mmCIF file with all atom_site columns, N, CA and C in Angstrom:
data_model
loop_
_atom_site.group_PDB
_atom_site.id
_atom_site.type_symbol
_atom_site.label_atom_id
_atom_site.label_alt_id
_atom_site.label_comp_id
_atom_site.label_asym_id
_atom_site.label_entity_id
_atom_site.label_seq_id
_atom_site.pdbx_PDB_ins_code
_atom_site.Cartn_x
_atom_site.Cartn_y
_atom_site.Cartn_z
_atom_site.occupancy
_atom_site.B_iso_or_equiv
_atom_site.pdbx_formal_charge
_atom_site.auth_seq_id
_atom_site.auth_comp_id
_atom_site.auth_asym_id
_atom_site.auth_atom_id
_atom_site.pdbx_PDB_model_num
ATOM 1   N N  . MET A 1 1  ? 283.555 -179.400 -132.183 1.00 73.00 ? 17 MET A N  1
ATOM 2   C CA . MET A 1 1  ? 282.387 -178.377 -133.152 1.00 73.00 ? 17 MET A CA 1
ATOM 3   C C  . MET A 1 1  ? 281.984 -179.225 -134.292 1.00 73.00 ? 17 MET A C  1
ATOM 4   N N  . GLU A 1 2  ? 282.080 -180.567 -134.070 1.00 81.00 ? 18 GLU A N  1
ATOM 5   C CA . GLU A 1 2  ? 281.349 -181.439 -135.202 1.00 81.00 ? 18 GLU A CA 1
ATOM 6   C C  . GLU A 1 2  ? 280.139 -181.796 -134.815 1.00 81.00 ? 18 GLU A C  1
ATOM 7   N N  . PHE A 1 3  ? 279.721 -181.484 -133.627 1.00 75.00 ? 19 PHE A N  1
ATOM 8   C CA . PHE A 1 3  ? 278.994 -182.196 -131.928 1.00 75.00 ? 19 PHE A CA 1
ATOM 9   C C  . PHE A 1 3  ? 277.595 -181.084 -132.348 1.00 75.00 ? 19 PHE A C  1
ATOM 10  N N  . ILE A 1 4  ? 278.624 -179.996 -132.388 1.00 75.00 ? 20 ILE A N  1
ATOM 11  C CA . ILE A 1 4  ? 277.537 -178.919 -132.206 1.00 75.00 ? 20 ILE A CA 1
ATOM 12  C C  . ILE A 1 4  ? 276.819 -178.525 -133.526 1.00 75.00 ? 20 ILE A C  1
ATOM 13  N N  . ASP A 1 5  ? 277.597 -178.540 -134.734 1.00 77.00 ? 21 ASP A N  1
ATOM 14  C CA . ASP A 1 5  ? 276.967 -178.829 -135.981 1.00 77.00 ? 21 ASP A CA 1
ATOM 15  C C  . ASP A 1 5  ? 276.212 -179.389 -135.802 1.00 77.00 ? 21 ASP A C  1
ATOM 16  N N  . LYS A 1 6  ? 276.283 -181.020 -136.204 1.00 74.00 ? 22 LYS A N  1
ATOM 17  C CA . LYS A 1 6  ? 275.680 -181.937 -136.415 1.00 74.00 ? 22 LYS A CA 1
ATOM 18  C C  . LYS A 1 6  ? 274.651 -182.402 -135.677 1.00 74.00 ? 22 LYS A C  1
ATOM 19  N N  . TYR A 1 7  ? 274.134 -182.106 -134.182 1.00 73.00 ? 23 TYR A N  1
ATOM 20  C CA . TYR A 1 7  ? 272.916 -182.404 -133.416 1.00 73.00 ? 23 TYR A CA 1
ATOM 21  C C  . TYR A 1 7  ? 272.169 -180.892 -132.958 1.00 73.00 ? 23 TYR A C  1
ATOM 22  N N  . ILE A 1 8  ? 272.880 -179.788 -132.564 1.00 76.00 ? 24 ILE A N  1
ATOM 23  C CA . ILE A 1 8  ? 272.548 -178.761 -131.638 1.00 76.00 ? 24 ILE A CA 1
ATOM 24  C C  . ILE A 1 8  ? 272.102 -177.622 -133.823 1.00 76.00 ? 24 ILE A C  1
ATOM 25  N N  . GLY A 1 9  ? 273.191 -177.331 -134.177 1.00 75.00 ? 25 GLY A N  1
ATOM 26  C CA . GLY A 1 9  ? 273.492 -176.359 -135.975 1.00 75.00 ? 25 GLY A CA 1
ATOM 27  C C  . GLY A 1 9  ? 272.119 -176.562 -136.130 1.00 75.00 ? 25 GLY A C  1
ATOM 28  N N  . GLY A 1 10 ? 271.547 -177.880 -136.758 1.00 71.00 ? 26 GLY A N  1
ATOM 29  C CA . GLY A 1 10 ? 269.979 -177.653 -137.092 1.00 71.00 ? 26 GLY A CA 1
ATOM 30  C C  . GLY A 1 10 ? 268.403 -177.902 -136.267 1.00 71.00 ? 26 GLY A C  1
ATOM 31  N N  . VAL A 1 11 ? 268.516 -177.424 -135.882 1.00 78.00 ? 27 VAL A N  1
ATOM 32  C CA . VAL A 1 11 ? 267.616 -176.986 -134.736 1.00 78.00 ? 27 VAL A CA 1
ATOM 33  C C  . VAL A 1 11 ? 267.411 -175.155 -134.932 1.00 78.00 ? 27 VAL A C  1
ATOM 34  N N  . PHE A 1 12 ? 265.944 -175.746 -135.013 1.00 80.00 ? 28 PHE A N  1
ATOM 35  C CA . PHE A 1 12 ? 265.167 -174.067 -135.128 1.00 80.00 ? 28 PHE A CA 1
ATOM 36  C C  . PHE A 1 12 ? 264.272 -174.215 -133.956 1.00 80.00 ? 28 PHE A C  1
ATOM 37  N N  . LEU A 1 13 ? 264.252 -173.227 -133.323 1.00 82.00 ? 29 LEU A N  1
ATOM 38  C CA . LEU A 1 13 ? 263.352 -172.975 -131.992 1.00 82.00 ? 29 LEU A CA 1
ATOM 39  C C  . LEU A 1 13 ? 262.165 -171.681 -132.557 1.00 82.00 ? 29 LEU A C  1
ATOM 40  N N  . SER A 1 14 ? 260.851 -172.293 -132.762 1.00 85.00 ? 30 SER A N  1
ATOM 41  C CA . SER A 1 14 ? 259.680 -171.735 -133.586 1.00 85.00 ? 30 SER A CA 1
ATOM 42  C C  . SER A 1 14 ? 259.424 -169.934 -132.122 1.00 85.00 ? 30 SER A C  1
ATOM 43  N N  . ARG A 1 15 ? 258.515 -169.520 -132.441 1.00 92.00 ? 31 ARG A N  1
ATOM 44  C CA . ARG A 1 15 ? 258.089 -169.112 -132.301 1.00 92.00 ? 31 ARG A CA 1
ATOM 45  C C  . ARG A 1 15 ? 257.044 -169.041 -130.916 1.00 92.00 ? 31 ARG A C  1
ATOM 46  N N  . ARG A 1 16 ? 256.487 -170.441 -131.278 1.00 90.00 ? 32 ARG A N  1
ATOM 47  C CA . ARG A 1 16 ? 255.790 -171.448 -130.439 1.00 90.00 ? 32 ARG A CA 1
ATOM 48  C C  . ARG A 1 16 ? 256.101 -171.758 -129.238 1.00 90.00 ? 32 ARG A C  1
ATOM 49  N N  . PHE A 1 17 ? 257.836 -171.903 -129.277 1.00 89.00 ? 33 PHE A N  1
ATOM 50  C CA . PHE A 1 17 ? 258.394 -172.211 -128.542 1.00 89.00 ? 33 PHE A CA 1
ATOM 51  C C  . PHE A 1 17 ? 258.365 -171.536 -127.657 1.00 89.00 ? 33 PHE A C  1
ATOM 52  N N  . TYR A 1 18 ? 259.003 -170.361 -127.435 1.00 92.00 ? 34 TYR A N  1
ATOM 53  C CA . TYR A 1 18 ? 259.212 -169.443 -126.881 1.00 92.00 ? 34 TYR A CA 1
ATOM 54  C C  . TYR A 1 18 ? 258.023 -168.465 -126.168 1.00 92.00 ? 34 TYR A C  1
ATOM 55  N N  . ILE A 1 19 ? 257.198 -168.929 -126.891 1.00 94.00 ? 35 ILE A N  1
ATOM 56  C CA . ILE A 1 19 ? 255.404 -168.371 -125.975 1.00 94.00 ? 35 ILE A CA 1
ATOM 57  C C  . ILE A 1 19 ? 255.812 -168.998 -125.056 1.00 94.00 ? 35 ILE A C  1
ATOM 58  N N  . SER A 1 20 ? 255.397 -170.442 -125.337 1.00 93.00 ? 36 SER A N  1
ATOM 59  C CA . SER A 1 20 ? 255.682 -171.844 -124.375 1.00 93.00 ? 36 SER A CA 1
ATOM 60  C C  . SER A 1 20 ? 256.430 -172.110 -123.230 1.00 93.00 ? 36 SER A C  1
ATOM 61  N N  . LEU A 1 21 ? 257.382 -170.745 -123.192 1.00 93.00 ? 37 LEU A N  1
ATOM 62  C CA . LEU A 1 21 ? 258.609 -170.993 -121.951 1.00 93.00 ? 37 LEU A CA 1
ATOM 63  C C  . LEU A 1 21 ? 257.904 -169.648 -121.472 1.00 93.00 ? 37 LEU A C  1
ATOM 64  N N  . ALA A 1 22 ? 257.191 -168.935 -122.135 1.00 95.00 ? 38 ALA A N  1
ATOM 65  C CA . ALA A 1 22 ? 256.848 -167.304 -121.624 1.00 95.00 ? 38 ALA A CA 1
ATOM 66  C C  . ALA A 1 22 ? 255.822 -167.686 -120.456 1.00 95.00 ? 38 ALA A C  1
ATOM 67  N N  . GLY A 1 23 ? 254.952 -168.840 -121.169 1.00 94.00 ? 39 GLY A N  1
ATOM 68  C CA . GLY A 1 23 ? 253.635 -169.072 -120.315 1.00 94.00 ? 39 GLY A CA 1
ATOM 69  C C  . GLY A 1 23 ? 253.903 -169.716 -118.867 1.00 94.00 ? 39 GLY A C  1
ATOM 70  N N  . SER A 1 24 ? 255.514 -170.333 -119.229 1.00 94.00 ? 40 SER A N  1
ATOM 71  C CA . SER A 1 24 ? 255.567 -171.270 -118.219 1.00 94.00 ? 40 SER A CA 1
ATOM 72  C C  . SER A 1 24 ? 256.205 -170.166 -117.440 1.00 94.00 ? 40 SER A C  1
ATOM 73  N N  . ILE A 1 25 ? 256.785 -169.465 -117.368 1.00 94.00 ? 41 ILE A N  1
ATOM 74  C CA . ILE A 1 25 ? 257.743 -168.230 -116.858 1.00 94.00 ? 41 ILE A CA 1
ATOM 75  C C  . ILE A 1 25 ? 256.383 -167.386 -115.561 1.00 94.00 ? 41 ILE A C  1
ATOM 76  N N  . ALA A 1 26 ? 255.823 -167.630 -116.849 1.00 95.00 ? 42 ALA A N  1
ATOM 77  C CA . ALA A 1 26 ? 254.208 -166.533 -116.443 1.00 95.00 ? 42 ALA A CA 1
ATOM 78  C C  . ALA A 1 26 ? 253.445 -167.530 -114.938 1.00 95.00 ? 42 ALA A C  1
ATOM 79  N N  . LEU A 1 27 ? 253.015 -168.947 -115.119 1.00 94.00 ? 43 LEU A N  1
ATOM 80  C CA . LEU A 1 27 ? 252.813 -169.521 -114.129 1.00 94.00 ? 43 LEU A CA 1
ATOM 81  C C  . LEU A 1 27 ? 253.721 -170.076 -113.123 1.00 94.00 ? 43 LEU A C  1
ATOM 82  N N  . PHE A 1 28 ? 254.712 -169.661 -113.244 1.00 95.00 ? 44 PHE A N  1
ATOM 83  C CA . PHE A 1 28 ? 255.777 -169.545 -112.235 1.00 95.00 ? 44 PHE A CA 1
ATOM 84  C C  . PHE A 1 28 ? 255.629 -168.610 -111.469 1.00 95.00 ? 44 PHE A C  1
ATOM 85  N N  . LEU A 1 29 ? 254.943 -167.068 -111.461 1.00 95.00 ? 45 LEU A N  1
ATOM 86  C CA . LEU A 1 29 ? 255.178 -166.452 -111.490 1.00 95.00 ? 45 LEU A CA 1
ATOM 87  C C  . LEU A 1 29 ? 254.139 -166.294 -110.550 1.00 95.00 ? 45 LEU A C  1
ATOM 88  N N  . LEU A 1 30 ? 252.759 -166.680 -111.635 1.00 94.00 ? 46 LEU A N  1
ATOM 89  C CA . LEU A 1 30 ? 251.319 -166.557 -110.407 1.00 94.00 ? 46 LEU A CA 1
ATOM 90  C C  . LEU A 1 30 ? 251.757 -167.542 -109.912 1.00 94.00 ? 46 LEU A C  1
ATOM 91  N N  . ALA A 1 31 ? 252.289 -168.810 -109.533 1.00 94.00 ? 47 ALA A N  1
ATOM 92  C CA . ALA A 1 31 ? 252.136 -169.886 -108.469 1.00 94.00 ? 47 ALA A CA 1
ATOM 93  C C  . ALA A 1 31 ? 252.830 -169.319 -107.092 1.00 94.00 ? 47 ALA A C  1
ATOM 94  N N  . TYR A 1 32 ? 253.666 -167.861 -107.042 1.00 94.00 ? 48 TYR A N  1
ATOM 95  C CA . TYR A 1 32 ? 253.955 -167.321 -106.295 1.00 94.00 ? 48 TYR A CA 1
ATOM 96  C C  . TYR A 1 32 ? 253.347 -166.863 -105.360 1.00 94.00 ? 48 TYR A C  1
ATOM 97  N N  . PHE A 1 33 ? 252.079 -165.822 -106.369 1.00 94.00 ? 49 PHE A N  1
ATOM 98  C CA . PHE A 1 33 ? 250.838 -165.189 -105.385 1.00 94.00 ? 49 PHE A CA 1
ATOM 99  C C  . PHE A 1 33 ? 250.129 -166.287 -104.905 1.00 94.00 ? 49 PHE A C  1
ATOM 100 N N  . ILE A 1 34 ? 249.887 -167.012 -105.839 1.00 93.00 ? 50 ILE A N  1
ATOM 101 C CA . ILE A 1 34 ? 248.747 -168.221 -105.365 1.00 93.00 ? 50 ILE A CA 1
ATOM 102 C C  . ILE A 1 34 ? 249.409 -168.991 -104.842 1.00 93.00 ? 50 ILE A C  1
ATOM 103 N N  . PRO A 1 35 ? 249.575 -170.175 -103.683 1.00 90.00 ? 51 PRO A N  1
ATOM 104 C CA . PRO A 1 35 ? 250.384 -170.679 -103.919 1.00 90.00 ? 51 PRO A CA 1
ATOM 105 C C  . PRO A 1 35 ? 249.749 -172.172 -103.874 1.00 90.00 ? 51 PRO A C  1
ATOM 106 N N  . LEU A 1 36 ? 247.823 -172.327 -104.082 1.00 92.00 ? 52 LEU A N  1
ATOM 107 C CA . LEU A 1 36 ? 247.081 -173.421 -104.720 1.00 92.00 ? 52 LEU A CA 1
ATOM 108 C C  . LEU A 1 36 ? 248.384 -173.657 -106.022 1.00 92.00 ? 52 LEU A C  1
ATOM 109 N N  . LEU A 1 37 ? 248.992 -172.848 -107.004 1.00 90.00 ? 53 LEU A N  1
ATOM 110 C CA . LEU A 1 37 ? 248.887 -173.570 -108.341 1.00 90.00 ? 53 LEU A CA 1
ATOM 111 C C  . LEU A 1 37 ? 250.595 -173.560 -108.380 1.00 90.00 ? 53 LEU A C  1
ATOM 112 N N  . THR A 1 38 ? 251.327 -174.314 -107.578 1.00 91.00 ? 54 THR A N  1
ATOM 113 C CA . THR A 1 38 ? 252.254 -174.922 -107.780 1.00 91.00 ? 54 THR A CA 1
ATOM 114 C C  . THR A 1 38 ? 253.028 -176.025 -108.146 1.00 91.00 ? 54 THR A C  1
ATOM 115 N N  . ILE A 1 39 ? 251.839 -176.687 -108.700 1.00 94.00 ? 55 ILE A N  1
ATOM 116 C CA . ILE A 1 39 ? 252.088 -177.858 -108.791 1.00 94.00 ? 55 ILE A CA 1
ATOM 117 C C  . ILE A 1 39 ? 251.777 -177.530 -110.861 1.00 94.00 ? 55 ILE A C  1
ATOM 118 N N  . LEU A 1 40 ? 250.908 -176.671 -111.498 1.00 94.00 ? 56 LEU A N  1
ATOM 119 C CA . LEU A 1 40 ? 250.672 -176.674 -113.017 1.00 94.00 ? 56 LEU A CA 1
ATOM 120 C C  . LEU A 1 40 ? 252.083 -175.616 -113.809 1.00 94.00 ? 56 LEU A C  1
ATOM 121 N N  . PRO A 1 41 ? 252.504 -175.178 -112.846 1.00 93.00 ? 57 PRO A N  1
ATOM 122 C CA . PRO A 1 41 ? 253.684 -175.016 -113.650 1.00 93.00 ? 57 PRO A CA 1
ATOM 123 C C  . PRO A 1 41 ? 254.878 -175.745 -113.856 1.00 93.00 ? 57 PRO A C  1
ATOM 124 N N  . PHE A 1 42 ? 255.350 -176.669 -113.351 1.00 95.00 ? 58 PHE A N  1
ATOM 125 C CA . PHE A 1 42 ? 255.698 -177.675 -113.326 1.00 95.00 ? 58 PHE A CA 1
ATOM 126 C C  . PHE A 1 42 ? 255.093 -178.891 -114.060 1.00 95.00 ? 58 PHE A C  1
ATOM 127 N N  . VAL A 1 43 ? 254.226 -179.034 -114.067 1.00 95.00 ? 59 VAL A N  1
ATOM 128 C CA . VAL A 1 43 ? 253.538 -180.320 -114.832 1.00 95.00 ? 59 VAL A CA 1
ATOM 129 C C  . VAL A 1 43 ? 254.178 -179.536 -116.628 1.00 95.00 ? 59 VAL A C  1
ATOM 130 N N  . PHE A 1 44 ? 253.049 -178.058 -116.628 1.00 94.00 ? 60 PHE A N  1
ATOM 131 C CA . PHE A 1 44 ? 253.732 -177.490 -117.791 1.00 94.00 ? 60 PHE A CA 1
ATOM 132 C C  . PHE A 1 44 ? 254.873 -177.046 -118.299 1.00 94.00 ? 60 PHE A C  1
ATOM 133 N N  . LEU A 1 45 ? 256.032 -177.281 -117.768 1.00 93.00 ? 61 LEU A N  1
ATOM 134 C CA . LEU A 1 45 ? 256.849 -177.294 -117.880 1.00 93.00 ? 61 LEU A CA 1
ATOM 135 C C  . LEU A 1 45 ? 257.647 -178.482 -118.270 1.00 93.00 ? 61 LEU A C  1
ATOM 136 N N  . PHE A 1 46 ? 257.638 -179.592 -117.389 1.00 96.00 ? 62 PHE A N  1
ATOM 137 C CA . PHE A 1 46 ? 257.826 -181.011 -118.286 1.00 96.00 ? 62 PHE A CA 1
ATOM 138 C C  . PHE A 1 46 ? 257.706 -181.344 -118.998 1.00 96.00 ? 62 PHE A C  1
ATOM 139 N N  . ALA A 1 47 ? 255.890 -180.978 -119.269 1.00 95.00 ? 63 ALA A N  1
ATOM 140 C CA . ALA A 1 47 ? 255.559 -181.470 -120.557 1.00 95.00 ? 63 ALA A CA 1
ATOM 141 C C  . ALA A 1 47 ? 255.957 -180.770 -122.244 1.00 95.00 ? 63 ALA A C  1
ATOM 142 N N  . LEU A 1 48 ? 256.761 -179.540 -121.831 1.00 94.00 ? 64 LEU A N  1
ATOM 143 C CA . LEU A 1 48 ? 257.291 -179.220 -122.635 1.00 94.00 ? 64 LEU A CA 1
ATOM 144 C C  . LEU A 1 48 ? 258.014 -179.521 -123.031 1.00 94.00 ? 64 LEU A C  1
ATOM 145 N N  . ILE A 1 49 ? 259.503 -179.601 -121.896 1.00 93.00 ? 65 ILE A N  1
ATOM 146 C CA . ILE A 1 49 ? 260.578 -180.337 -121.973 1.00 93.00 ? 65 ILE A CA 1
ATOM 147 C C  . ILE A 1 49 ? 260.140 -181.799 -122.648 1.00 93.00 ? 65 ILE A C  1
ATOM 148 N N  . VAL A 1 50 ? 259.283 -182.804 -122.368 1.00 95.00 ? 66 VAL A N  1
ATOM 149 C CA . VAL A 1 50 ? 259.007 -184.054 -122.845 1.00 95.00 ? 66 VAL A CA 1
ATOM 150 C C  . VAL A 1 50 ? 259.068 -184.053 -124.508 1.00 95.00 ? 66 VAL A C  1
ATOM 151 N N  . PHE A 1 51 ? 257.635 -182.455 -124.767 1.00 92.00 ? 67 PHE A N  1
ATOM 152 C CA . PHE A 1 51 ? 257.430 -182.474 -126.078 1.00 92.00 ? 67 PHE A CA 1
ATOM 153 C C  . PHE A 1 51 ? 259.037 -181.931 -127.486 1.00 92.00 ? 67 PHE A C  1
ATOM 154 N N  . PHE A 1 52 ? 259.683 -180.921 -126.625 1.00 90.00 ? 68 PHE A N  1
ATOM 155 C CA . PHE A 1 52 ? 261.004 -180.739 -126.971 1.00 90.00 ? 68 PHE A CA 1
ATOM 156 C C  . PHE A 1 52 ? 261.772 -181.652 -127.591 1.00 90.00 ? 68 PHE A C  1
ATOM 157 N N  . ILE A 1 53 ? 261.930 -183.032 -126.247 1.00 90.00 ? 69 ILE A N  1
ATOM 158 C CA . ILE A 1 53 ? 262.795 -183.950 -126.371 1.00 90.00 ? 69 ILE A CA 1
ATOM 159 C C  . ILE A 1 53 ? 262.257 -184.604 -127.229 1.00 90.00 ? 69 ILE A C  1
ATOM 160 N N  . GLY A 1 54 ? 261.467 -185.091 -127.455 1.00 89.00 ? 70 GLY A N  1
ATOM 161 C CA . GLY A 1 54 ? 260.316 -186.170 -128.348 1.00 89.00 ? 70 GLY A CA 1
ATOM 162 C C  . GLY A 1 54 ? 260.697 -185.621 -129.593 1.00 89.00 ? 70 GLY A C  1
ATOM 163 N N  . GLU A 1 55 ? 260.525 -184.647 -130.038 1.00 85.00 ? 71 GLU A N  1
ATOM 164 C CA . GLU A 1 55 ? 260.452 -183.594 -131.703 1.00 85.00 ? 71 GLU A CA 1
ATOM 165 C C  . GLU A 1 55 ? 261.841 -183.851 -131.394 1.00 85.00 ? 71 GLU A C  1
ATOM 166 N N  . TYR A 1 56 ? 263.123 -183.626 -130.741 1.00 85.00 ? 72 TYR A N  1
ATOM 167 C CA . TYR A 1 56 ? 264.015 -183.808 -131.622 1.00 85.00 ? 72 TYR A CA 1
ATOM 168 C C  . TYR A 1 56 ? 264.978 -184.789 -132.227 1.00 85.00 ? 72 TYR A C  1
ATOM 169 N N  . PHE A 1 57 ? 264.538 -186.151 -130.845 1.00 85.00 ? 73 PHE A N  1
ATOM 170 C CA . PHE A 1 57 ? 264.546 -187.524 -131.007 1.00 85.00 ? 73 PHE A CA 1
ATOM 171 C C  . PHE A 1 57 ? 264.502 -187.888 -132.682 1.00 85.00 ? 73 PHE A C  1
ATOM 172 N N  . MET A 1 58 ? 262.929 -187.645 -132.235 1.00 83.00 ? 74 MET A N  1
ATOM 173 C CA . MET A 1 58 ? 262.358 -187.275 -134.431 1.00 83.00 ? 74 MET A CA 1
ATOM 174 C C  . MET A 1 58 ? 263.027 -187.027 -135.808 1.00 83.00 ? 74 MET A C  1
ATOM 175 N N  . LEU A 1 59 ? 263.477 -185.819 -135.085 1.00 79.00 ? 75 LEU A N  1
ATOM 176 C CA . LEU A 1 59 ? 264.345 -185.093 -136.471 1.00 79.00 ? 75 LEU A CA 1
ATOM 177 C C  . LEU A 1 59 ? 265.187 -185.729 -136.377 1.00 79.00 ? 75 LEU A C  1
ATOM 178 N N  . PHE A 1 60 ? 265.944 -185.757 -135.804 1.00 79.00 ? 76 PHE A N  1
ATOM 179 C CA . PHE A 1 60 ? 267.485 -186.214 -135.546 1.00 79.00 ? 76 PHE A CA 1
ATOM 180 C C  . PHE A 1 60 ? 268.375 -187.576 -135.479 1.00 79.00 ? 76 PHE A C  1
ATOM 181 N N  . PHE A 1 61 ? 266.975 -189.111 -135.223 1.00 82.00 ? 77 PHE A N  1
ATOM 182 C CA . PHE A 1 61 ? 267.990 -190.435 -134.315 1.00 82.00 ? 77 PHE A CA 1
ATOM 183 C C  . PHE A 1 61 ? 267.282 -190.920 -135.424 1.00 82.00 ? 77 PHE A C  1
ATOM 184 N N  . THR A 1 62 ? 265.605 -190.927 -136.006 1.00 82.00 ? 78 THR A N  1
ATOM 185 C CA . THR A 1 62 ? 265.442 -191.234 -137.011 1.00 82.00 ? 78 THR A CA 1
ATOM 186 C C  . THR A 1 62 ? 265.612 -191.482 -138.173 1.00 82.00 ? 78 THR A C  1
ATOM 187 N N  . LYS A 1 63 ? 265.618 -192.607 -138.933 1.00 82.00 ? 79 LYS A N  1
ATOM 188 C CA . LYS A 1 63 ? 266.182 -193.325 -140.309 1.00 82.00 ? 79 LYS A CA 1
ATOM 189 C C  . LYS A 1 63 ? 265.293 -192.952 -141.349 1.00 82.00 ? 79 LYS A C  1
ATOM 190 N N  . ARG A 1 64 ? 263.838 -192.556 -140.801 1.00 80.00 ? 80 ARG A N  1
ATOM 191 C CA . ARG A 1 64 ? 263.433 -191.915 -141.608 1.00 80.00 ? 80 ARG A CA 1
ATOM 192 C C  . ARG A 1 64 ? 263.418 -190.569 -142.115 1.00 80.00 ? 80 ARG A C  1
ATOM 193 N N  . LEU A 1 65 ? 262.661 -190.013 -143.073 1.00 77.00 ? 81 LEU A N  1
ATOM 194 C CA . LEU A 1 65 ? 262.506 -188.543 -143.198 1.00 77.00 ? 81 LEU A CA 1
ATOM 195 C C  . LEU A 1 65 ? 261.135 -188.187 -142.846 1.00 77.00 ? 81 LEU A C  1
ATOM 196 N N  . PRO A 1 66 ? 261.466 -186.610 -142.213 1.00 74.00 ? 82 PRO A N  1
ATOM 197 C CA . PRO A 1 66 ? 259.808 -186.585 -141.447 1.00 74.00 ? 82 PRO A CA 1
ATOM 198 C C  . PRO A 1 66 ? 258.326 -186.337 -143.072 1.00 74.00 ? 82 PRO A C  1
ATOM 199 N N  . LEU A 1 67 ? 257.724 -186.673 -143.262 1.00 81.00 ? 83 LEU A N  1
ATOM 200 C CA . LEU A 1 67 ? 256.449 -186.469 -144.403 1.00 81.00 ? 83 LEU A CA 1
ATOM 201 C C  . LEU A 1 67 ? 255.871 -185.738 -143.828 1.00 81.00 ? 83 LEU A C  1
ATOM 202 N N  . VAL A 1 68 ? 255.686 -184.306 -144.900 1.00 81.00 ? 84 VAL A N  1
ATOM 203 C CA . VAL A 1 68 ? 255.873 -183.493 -144.890 1.00 81.00 ? 84 VAL A CA 1
ATOM 204 C C  . VAL A 1 68 ? 255.379 -182.500 -146.605 1.00 81.00 ? 84 VAL A C  1
ATOM 205 N N  . LYS A 1 69 ? 254.034 -181.654 -146.569 1.00 86.00 ? 85 LYS A N  1
ATOM 206 C CA . LYS A 1 69 ? 253.326 -181.320 -147.135 1.00 86.00 ? 85 LYS A CA 1
ATOM 207 C C  . LYS A 1 69 ? 253.095 -179.734 -147.761 1.00 86.00 ? 85 LYS A C  1
ATOM 208 N N  . ARG A 1 70 ? 254.133 -178.842 -148.032 1.00 85.00 ? 86 ARG A N  1
ATOM 209 C CA . ARG A 1 70 ? 253.579 -177.792 -148.244 1.00 85.00 ? 86 ARG A CA 1
ATOM 210 C C  . ARG A 1 70 ? 252.970 -176.968 -149.462 1.00 85.00 ? 86 ARG A C  1
ATOM 211 N N  . ILE A 1 71 ? 251.578 -176.602 -148.810 1.00 87.00 ? 87 ILE A N  1
ATOM 212 C CA . ILE A 1 71 ? 250.958 -176.189 -148.988 1.00 87.00 ? 87 ILE A CA 1
ATOM 213 C C  . ILE A 1 71 ? 250.354 -174.403 -149.491 1.00 87.00 ? 87 ILE A C  1
ATOM 214 N N  . ILE A 1 72 ? 250.902 -174.035 -150.956 1.00 84.00 ? 88 ILE A N  1
ATOM 215 C CA . ILE A 1 72 ? 250.727 -172.623 -151.007 1.00 84.00 ? 88 ILE A CA 1
ATOM 216 C C  . ILE A 1 72 ? 249.697 -173.077 -152.714 1.00 84.00 ? 88 ILE A C  1
ATOM 217 N N  . ALA A 1 73 ? 249.386 -171.573 -152.881 1.00 79.00 ? 89 ALA A N  1
ATOM 218 C CA . ALA A 1 73 ? 248.743 -171.079 -153.767 1.00 79.00 ? 89 ALA A CA 1
ATOM 219 C C  . ALA A 1 73 ? 249.007 -172.032 -154.973 1.00 79.00 ? 89 ALA A C  1
ATOM 220 N N  . ASP A 1 74 ? 248.746 -172.149 -156.149 1.00 78.00 ? 90 ASP A N  1
ATOM 221 C CA . ASP A 1 74 ? 249.035 -172.395 -157.333 1.00 78.00 ? 90 ASP A CA 1
ATOM 222 C C  . ASP A 1 74 ? 249.770 -171.823 -158.109 1.00 78.00 ? 90 ASP A C  1
ATOM 223 N N  . ARG A 1 75 ? 249.824 -169.793 -158.065 1.00 76.00 ? 91 ARG A N  1
ATOM 224 C CA . ARG A 1 75 ? 250.706 -168.968 -158.767 1.00 76.00 ? 91 ARG A CA 1
ATOM 225 C C  . ARG A 1 75 ? 250.358 -168.003 -157.665 1.00 76.00 ? 91 ARG A C  1
ATOM 226 N N  . LEU A 1 76 ? 252.192 -167.766 -157.593 1.00 76.00 ? 92 LEU A N  1
ATOM 227 C CA . LEU A 1 76 ? 252.368 -166.941 -157.124 1.00 76.00 ? 92 LEU A CA 1
ATOM 228 C C  . LEU A 1 76 ? 252.463 -165.379 -157.406 1.00 76.00 ? 92 LEU A C  1
ATOM 229 N N  . SER A 1 77 ? 252.082 -164.642 -156.420 1.00 73.00 ? 93 SER A N  1
ATOM 230 C CA . SER A 1 77 ? 252.120 -163.091 -157.590 1.00 73.00 ? 93 SER A CA 1
ATOM 231 C C  . SER A 1 77 ? 253.082 -162.031 -156.710 1.00 73.00 ? 93 SER A C  1
ATOM 232 N N  . LEU A 1 78 ? 253.044 -161.513 -157.768 1.00 71.00 ? 94 LEU A N  1
ATOM 233 C CA . LEU A 1 78 ? 254.613 -160.616 -157.376 1.00 71.00 ? 94 LEU A CA 1
ATOM 234 C C  . LEU A 1 78 ? 254.066 -159.109 -157.340 1.00 71.00 ? 94 LEU A C  1
ATOM 235 N N  . ALA A 1 79 ? 252.687 -159.110 -156.760 1.00 69.00 ? 95 ALA A N  1
ATOM 236 C CA . ALA A 1 79 ? 252.076 -158.000 -156.896 1.00 69.00 ? 95 ALA A CA 1
ATOM 237 C C  . ALA A 1 79 ? 252.040 -157.471 -158.180 1.00 69.00 ? 95 ALA A C  1
ATOM 238 N N  . GLU A 1 80 ? 250.850 -157.770 -158.699 1.00 57.00 ? 96 GLU A N  1
ATOM 239 C CA . GLU A 1 80 ? 251.220 -156.907 -160.151 1.00 57.00 ? 96 GLU A CA 1
ATOM 240 C C  . GLU A 1 80 ? 250.087 -155.897 -159.568 1.00 57.00 ? 96 GLU A C  1
#
């Protein structure tokens, strides 16, 4: 259970990941009907997996914390 809490529990998959995965599925479906496009979905899926694993390693296996900056308005409205 510690492994799941440490390495998988902190993973947040954004909407962009799911849209990319759906795009990969759509490319596979399109390649089924158009054989000329057969290599394209594999390249797209491979790139998606490489980016996911690279980001995962950058977040969980490096000593440095990611440098982020939050951009918000100076005053937050309470719907006045």
